[in-house]
GROMACS .gro file of C-alpha atoms in nm:
model
  295
    1UNK     CA    1   3.714  25.509   6.800
    2UNK     CA    2   3.746  25.452   7.176
    3UNK     CA    3   3.382  25.447   7.290
    4UNK     CA    4   3.295  25.079   7.265
    5UNK     CA    5   2.934  24.991   7.344
    6UNK     CA    6   2.652  24.748   7.270
    7UNK     CA    7   2.603  24.880   6.915
    8UNK     CA    8   2.971  24.873   6.821
    9UNK     CA    9   3.008  24.684   6.493
   10UNK     CA   10   3.187  24.356   6.561
   11UNK     CA   11   3.365  24.126   6.319
   12UNK     CA   12   3.519  23.781   6.354
   13UNK     CA   13   3.821  23.640   6.175
   14UNK     CA   14   3.794  23.270   6.243
   15UNK     CA   15   3.465  23.078   6.229
   16UNK     CA   16   3.558  22.772   6.432
   17UNK     CA   17   3.408  22.649   6.758
   18UNK     CA   18   3.525  22.936   6.979
   19UNK     CA   19   3.466  23.214   6.726
   20UNK     CA   20   3.129  23.072   6.627
   21UNK     CA   21   3.019  23.032   6.988
   22UNK     CA   22   3.112  23.388   7.078
   23UNK     CA   23   2.961  23.535   6.761
   24UNK     CA   24   2.626  23.363   6.815
   25UNK     CA   25   2.620  23.426   7.191
   26UNK     CA   26   2.705  23.795   7.150
   27UNK     CA   27   2.432  23.834   6.888
   28UNK     CA   28   2.184  23.673   7.126
   29UNK     CA   29   2.300  23.917   7.396
   30UNK     CA   30   2.223  24.216   7.172
   31UNK     CA   31   2.564  24.292   7.021
   32UNK     CA   32   2.603  24.365   6.647
   33UNK     CA   33   2.814  24.103   6.471
   34UNK     CA   34   2.822  24.226   6.112
   35UNK     CA   35   3.115  24.049   5.943
   36UNK     CA   36   3.300  23.719   5.946
   37UNK     CA   37   3.588  23.564   5.752
   38UNK     CA   38   3.768  23.234   5.789
   39UNK     CA   39   4.025  23.016   5.617
   40UNK     CA   40   3.727  22.840   5.461
   41UNK     CA   41   3.477  23.076   5.300
   42UNK     CA   42   3.214  22.802   5.340
   43UNK     CA   43   3.268  22.807   5.718
   44UNK     CA   44   3.232  23.186   5.720
   45UNK     CA   45   2.909  23.157   5.521
   46UNK     CA   46   2.766  22.897   5.758
   47UNK     CA   47   2.831  23.118   6.057
   48UNK     CA   48   2.702  23.434   5.887
   49UNK     CA   49   2.377  23.257   5.804
   50UNK     CA   50   2.316  23.208   6.176
   51UNK     CA   51   2.348  23.580   6.246
   52UNK     CA   52   2.110  23.857   6.135
   53UNK     CA   53   2.271  24.132   5.929
   54UNK     CA   54   2.605  23.951   5.912
   55UNK     CA   55   2.808  23.917   5.593
   56UNK     CA   56   3.066  23.650   5.513
   57UNK     CA   57   3.377  23.788   5.344
   58UNK     CA   58   3.645  23.614   5.141
   59UNK     CA   59   3.935  23.800   5.305
   60UNK     CA   60   4.016  23.909   5.662
   61UNK     CA   61   4.095  24.262   5.545
   62UNK     CA   62   3.733  24.307   5.441
   63UNK     CA   63   3.625  24.232   5.798
   64UNK     CA   64   3.879  24.481   5.933
   65UNK     CA   65   3.755  24.746   5.691
   66UNK     CA   66   3.392  24.702   5.789
   67UNK     CA   67   3.407  24.679   6.170
   68UNK     CA   68   3.498  24.895   6.465
   69UNK     CA   69   3.614  24.598   6.673
   70UNK     CA   70   3.753  24.271   6.535
   71UNK     CA   71   3.786  23.941   6.719
   72UNK     CA   72   4.075  23.718   6.609
   73UNK     CA   73   3.962  23.363   6.683
   74UNK     CA   74   4.224  23.170   6.490
   75UNK     CA   75   4.465  22.911   6.638
   76UNK     CA   76   4.720  23.069   6.871
   77UNK     CA   77   5.019  23.012   6.644
   78UNK     CA   78   4.851  23.203   6.360
   79UNK     CA   79   4.765  23.517   6.557
   80UNK     CA   80   5.087  23.712   6.509
   81UNK     CA   81   5.116  23.654   6.135
   82UNK     CA   82   4.747  23.731   6.081
   83UNK     CA   83   4.749  24.054   6.281
   84UNK     CA   84   5.069  24.171   6.111
   85UNK     CA   85   4.933  24.105   5.761
   86UNK     CA   86   4.634  24.340   5.805
   87UNK     CA   87   4.595  24.717   5.798
   88UNK     CA   88   4.430  24.863   6.107
   89UNK     CA   89   4.280  25.202   6.195
   90UNK     CA   90   4.363  25.423   6.488
   91UNK     CA   91   4.109  25.366   6.764
   92UNK     CA   92   3.989  25.037   6.618
   93UNK     CA   93   3.950  24.749   6.862
   94UNK     CA   94   4.145  24.425   6.814
   95UNK     CA   95   4.069  24.135   7.050
   96UNK     CA   96   4.221  23.790   7.041
   97UNK     CA   97   4.072  23.492   7.222
   98UNK     CA   98   4.383  23.298   7.317
   99UNK     CA   99   4.422  23.198   7.679
  100UNK     CA  100   4.800  23.157   7.674
  101UNK     CA  101   4.906  23.444   7.445
  102UNK     CA  102   4.967  23.796   7.574
  103UNK     CA  103   4.882  24.117   7.389
  104UNK     CA  104   5.241  24.137   7.266
  105UNK     CA  105   5.133  23.927   6.967
  106UNK     CA  106   4.929  24.228   6.851
  107UNK     CA  107   5.226  24.462   6.826
  108UNK     CA  108   5.148  24.551   6.464
  109UNK     CA  109   4.788  24.669   6.526
  110UNK     CA  110   4.915  24.863   6.828
  111UNK     CA  111   5.173  25.040   6.611
  112UNK     CA  112   4.886  25.155   6.388
  113UNK     CA  113   4.692  25.297   6.680
  114UNK     CA  114   4.453  25.010   6.747
  115UNK     CA  115   4.324  24.939   7.097
  116UNK     CA  116   4.403  24.589   7.217
  117UNK     CA  117   4.233  24.327   7.428
  118UNK     CA  118   4.211  23.955   7.496
  119UNK     CA  119   3.897  23.768   7.596
  120UNK     CA  120   3.929  23.395   7.663
  121UNK     CA  121   3.643  23.171   7.775
  122UNK     CA  122   3.762  22.929   8.044
  123UNK     CA  123   3.561  22.653   7.884
  124UNK     CA  124   3.606  22.341   7.673
  125UNK     CA  125   3.445  22.437   7.341
  126UNK     CA  126   3.413  22.135   7.113
  127UNK     CA  127   3.145  22.282   6.884
  128UNK     CA  128   2.925  22.589   6.855
  129UNK     CA  129   2.624  22.404   6.992
  130UNK     CA  130   2.816  22.265   7.290
  131UNK     CA  131   2.981  22.602   7.349
  132UNK     CA  132   2.647  22.785   7.360
  133UNK     CA  133   2.504  22.528   7.602
  134UNK     CA  134   2.802  22.556   7.839
  135UNK     CA  135   2.873  22.929   7.815
  136UNK     CA  136   2.647  23.054   8.100
  137UNK     CA  137   2.851  23.071   8.420
  138UNK     CA  138   3.182  23.068   8.233
  139UNK     CA  139   3.479  23.264   8.363
  140UNK     CA  140   3.645  23.487   8.101
  141UNK     CA  141   4.012  23.574   8.125
  142UNK     CA  142   4.059  23.938   8.021
  143UNK     CA  143   4.379  24.123   7.937
  144UNK     CA  144   4.319  24.487   7.846
  145UNK     CA  145   4.340  24.844   7.968
  146UNK     CA  146   4.112  25.145   7.985
  147UNK     CA  147   3.798  25.150   7.774
  148UNK     CA  148   3.869  24.807   7.628
  149UNK     CA  149   3.900  24.653   7.973
  150UNK     CA  150   3.562  24.793   8.076
  151UNK     CA  151   3.401  24.687   7.749
  152UNK     CA  152   3.522  24.328   7.773
  153UNK     CA  153   3.422  24.301   8.138
  154UNK     CA  154   3.071  24.416   8.048
  155UNK     CA  155   3.070  24.169   7.759
  156UNK     CA  156   3.156  23.879   7.990
  157UNK     CA  157   2.869  23.980   8.214
  158UNK     CA  158   2.632  24.007   7.918
  159UNK     CA  159   2.724  23.648   7.829
  160UNK     CA  160   2.612  23.543   8.179
  161UNK     CA  161   2.970  23.486   8.286
  162UNK     CA  162   3.225  23.665   8.497
  163UNK     CA  163   3.542  23.839   8.393
  164UNK     CA  164   3.877  23.817   8.568
  165UNK     CA  165   4.168  24.042   8.482
  166UNK     CA  166   4.505  23.893   8.392
  167UNK     CA  167   4.853  24.031   8.335
  168UNK     CA  168   5.075  23.914   8.051
  169UNK     CA  169   5.289  23.724   8.303
  170UNK     CA  170   4.985  23.529   8.426
  171UNK     CA  171   4.846  23.418   8.091
  172UNK     CA  172   5.031  23.087   8.050
  173UNK     CA  173   4.961  22.973   8.407
  174UNK     CA  174   4.596  23.064   8.365
  175UNK     CA  175   4.582  22.869   8.040
  176UNK     CA  176   4.753  22.570   8.202
  177UNK     CA  177   4.463  22.557   8.445
  178UNK     CA  178   4.218  22.563   8.155
  179UNK     CA  179   4.404  22.292   7.962
  180UNK     CA  180   4.424  22.074   8.273
  181UNK     CA  181   4.046  22.086   8.308
  182UNK     CA  182   3.973  22.071   7.934
  183UNK     CA  183   4.220  21.870   7.728
  184UNK     CA  184   4.381  21.675   8.012
  185UNK     CA  185   4.059  21.598   8.199
  186UNK     CA  186   3.913  21.463   7.876
  187UNK     CA  187   4.225  21.255   7.829
  188UNK     CA  188   4.191  21.128   8.186
  189UNK     CA  189   3.828  21.034   8.126
  190UNK     CA  190   3.928  20.856   7.806
  191UNK     CA  191   4.198  20.663   7.992
  192UNK     CA  192   3.954  20.561   8.267
  193UNK     CA  193   3.698  20.448   8.008
  194UNK     CA  194   3.962  20.256   7.812
  195UNK     CA  195   4.033  20.041   8.120
  196UNK     CA  196   3.688  19.886   8.077
  197UNK     CA  197   3.818  19.697   7.777
  198UNK     CA  198   4.035  19.501   8.023
  199UNK     CA  199   3.706  19.394   8.187
  200UNK     CA  200   3.579  19.248   7.863
  201UNK     CA  201   3.347  19.543   7.810
  202UNK     CA  202   3.366  19.830   7.562
  203UNK     CA  203   3.512  20.176   7.592
  204UNK     CA  204   3.158  20.306   7.535
  205UNK     CA  205   3.048  20.117   7.850
  206UNK     CA  206   3.330  20.289   8.033
  207UNK     CA  207   3.234  20.630   7.898
  208UNK     CA  208   2.878  20.587   8.027
  209UNK     CA  209   3.004  20.502   8.374
  210UNK     CA  210   3.275  20.768   8.379
  211UNK     CA  211   3.041  21.048   8.268
  212UNK     CA  212   2.794  20.967   8.545
  213UNK     CA  213   3.075  20.975   8.801
  214UNK     CA  214   3.210  21.302   8.659
  215UNK     CA  215   2.869  21.460   8.717
  216UNK     CA  216   2.873  21.355   9.081
  217UNK     CA  217   3.232  21.478   9.122
  218UNK     CA  218   3.139  21.814   8.970
  219UNK     CA  219   2.839  21.840   9.204
  220UNK     CA  220   3.051  21.756   9.508
  221UNK     CA  221   3.316  22.013   9.417
  222UNK     CA  222   3.052  22.281   9.348
  223UNK     CA  223   2.866  22.220   9.673
  224UNK     CA  224   3.138  22.114   9.916
  225UNK     CA  225   3.449  22.274   9.765
  226UNK     CA  226   3.810  22.163   9.795
  227UNK     CA  227   3.932  21.971   9.993
  228UNK     CA  228   3.597  21.854  10.130
  229UNK     CA  229   3.490  21.700   9.799
  230UNK     CA  230   3.796  21.474   9.787
  231UNK     CA  231   3.706  21.107   9.836
  232UNK     CA  232   3.857  20.765   9.782
  233UNK     CA  233   4.151  20.567   9.920
  234UNK     CA  234   4.379  20.872   9.945
  235UNK     CA  235   4.146  21.032  10.195
  236UNK     CA  236   4.076  20.714  10.388
  237UNK     CA  237   4.440  20.613  10.406
  238UNK     CA  238   4.369  20.273  10.246
  239UNK     CA  239   4.727  20.170  10.179
  240UNK     CA  240   4.624  19.814  10.093
  241UNK     CA  241   4.388  19.937   9.823
  242UNK     CA  242   4.654  20.162   9.673
  243UNK     CA  243   4.897  19.870   9.671
  244UNK     CA  244   4.644  19.650   9.487
  245UNK     CA  245   4.585  19.930   9.235
  246UNK     CA  246   4.955  19.948   9.161
  247UNK     CA  247   4.998  19.571   9.137
  248UNK     CA  248   4.703  19.540   8.898
  249UNK     CA  249   4.819  19.826   8.681
  250UNK     CA  250   5.166  19.677   8.665
  251UNK     CA  251   5.035  19.348   8.528
  252UNK     CA  252   4.724  19.447   8.331
  253UNK     CA  253   4.760  19.812   8.223
  254UNK     CA  254   5.121  19.922   8.274
  255UNK     CA  255   5.079  20.213   8.032
  256UNK     CA  256   4.840  20.378   8.280
  257UNK     CA  257   5.058  20.333   8.589
  258UNK     CA  258   5.270  20.652   8.548
  259UNK     CA  259   4.955  20.865   8.507
  260UNK     CA  260   4.789  20.704   8.809
  261UNK     CA  261   5.101  20.750   9.021
  262UNK     CA  262   5.143  21.120   8.943
  263UNK     CA  263   4.775  21.204   8.991
  264UNK     CA  264   4.770  21.017   9.320
  265UNK     CA  265   5.077  21.205   9.441
  266UNK     CA  266   4.908  21.532   9.345
  267UNK     CA  267   4.593  21.437   9.542
  268UNK     CA  268   4.767  21.342   9.868
  269UNK     CA  269   4.820  21.696  10.007
  270UNK     CA  270   4.448  21.768   9.972
  271UNK     CA  271   4.369  21.455  10.174
  272UNK     CA  272   4.593  21.587  10.451
  273UNK     CA  273   4.434  21.932  10.422
  274UNK     CA  274   4.092  21.768  10.467
  275UNK     CA  275   4.226  21.619  10.792
  276UNK     CA  276   4.096  21.279  10.691
  277UNK     CA  277   4.445  21.152  10.613
  278UNK     CA  278   4.724  21.168  10.868
  279UNK     CA  279   5.066  21.291  10.771
  280UNK     CA  280   5.206  20.947  10.855
  281UNK     CA  281   4.954  20.776  10.625
  282UNK     CA  282   5.028  21.027  10.352
  283UNK     CA  283   5.402  20.963  10.376
  284UNK     CA  284   5.350  20.585  10.360
  285UNK     CA  285   5.130  20.612  10.050
  286UNK     CA  286   5.372  20.858   9.892
  287UNK     CA  287   5.660  20.616   9.940
  288UNK     CA  288   5.457  20.333   9.789
  289UNK     CA  289   5.365  20.541   9.486
  290UNK     CA  290   5.716  20.668   9.424
  291UNK     CA  291   5.853  20.314   9.434
  292UNK     CA  292   5.604  20.191   9.174
  293UNK     CA  293   5.721  20.155   8.817
  294UNK     CA  294   5.559  20.020   8.502
  295UNK     CA  295   5.875  19.834   8.395
   0.00000   0.00000   0.00000
């Protein structure tokens, strides 16, 4: 089969946050998700119960046998072994949802005549409910050719997102961008909130404050763009403030100093680009930051 369309029978192997989000969202968009399997049959059952005319199966091969296109939504490291352990049909679609992995991991399905694709939501998906709420407006990284490329691009649009096309060589860099905004941004927020414990308050107090600021930062970036949205001492050239930051971190939270230093160094060029920070000011702050240590 090469004519993929809205009524193509879809199956999912993997019923976690990403697989569950896509399965539910695609069903809501009018696609036919008819089969699901997972490492835990209970997880597959829970997802199938949310979808009309969908059956939970005990084995991945049953999903492959019953669908014209199968999504592999397992952890990245399991993709190759899973795809190689199954028997595929010529013309059948096989799509993985890894952001960093190229289609080379699907060499076995390709050898059996399957048509390959990758569809990755550039989104932090912590749960199905959160994923569904955040999916509209999401960018989808697509790696595919021919009919599969067109099908996945239309699918991204049906999910109220936009598709961008990637080459195998671009996948890891693309995924690094996603991880920086997902995993690492969450880690940054956690670090900022943790500092509130040094104030005699709780991390939960910090989270409340940090989340409100993150909303304003997101709004500023969305409306003003980069570098205009950049604010703070690195735009104003407040060398004294930066020095006090470093001194305080050194004495009260030395474990955070290396993170602060590297993020500040990364922000400086955008302050210069905004033309709010002179090159001389930038060089002075850069020297101060590079000299700072947590020892």
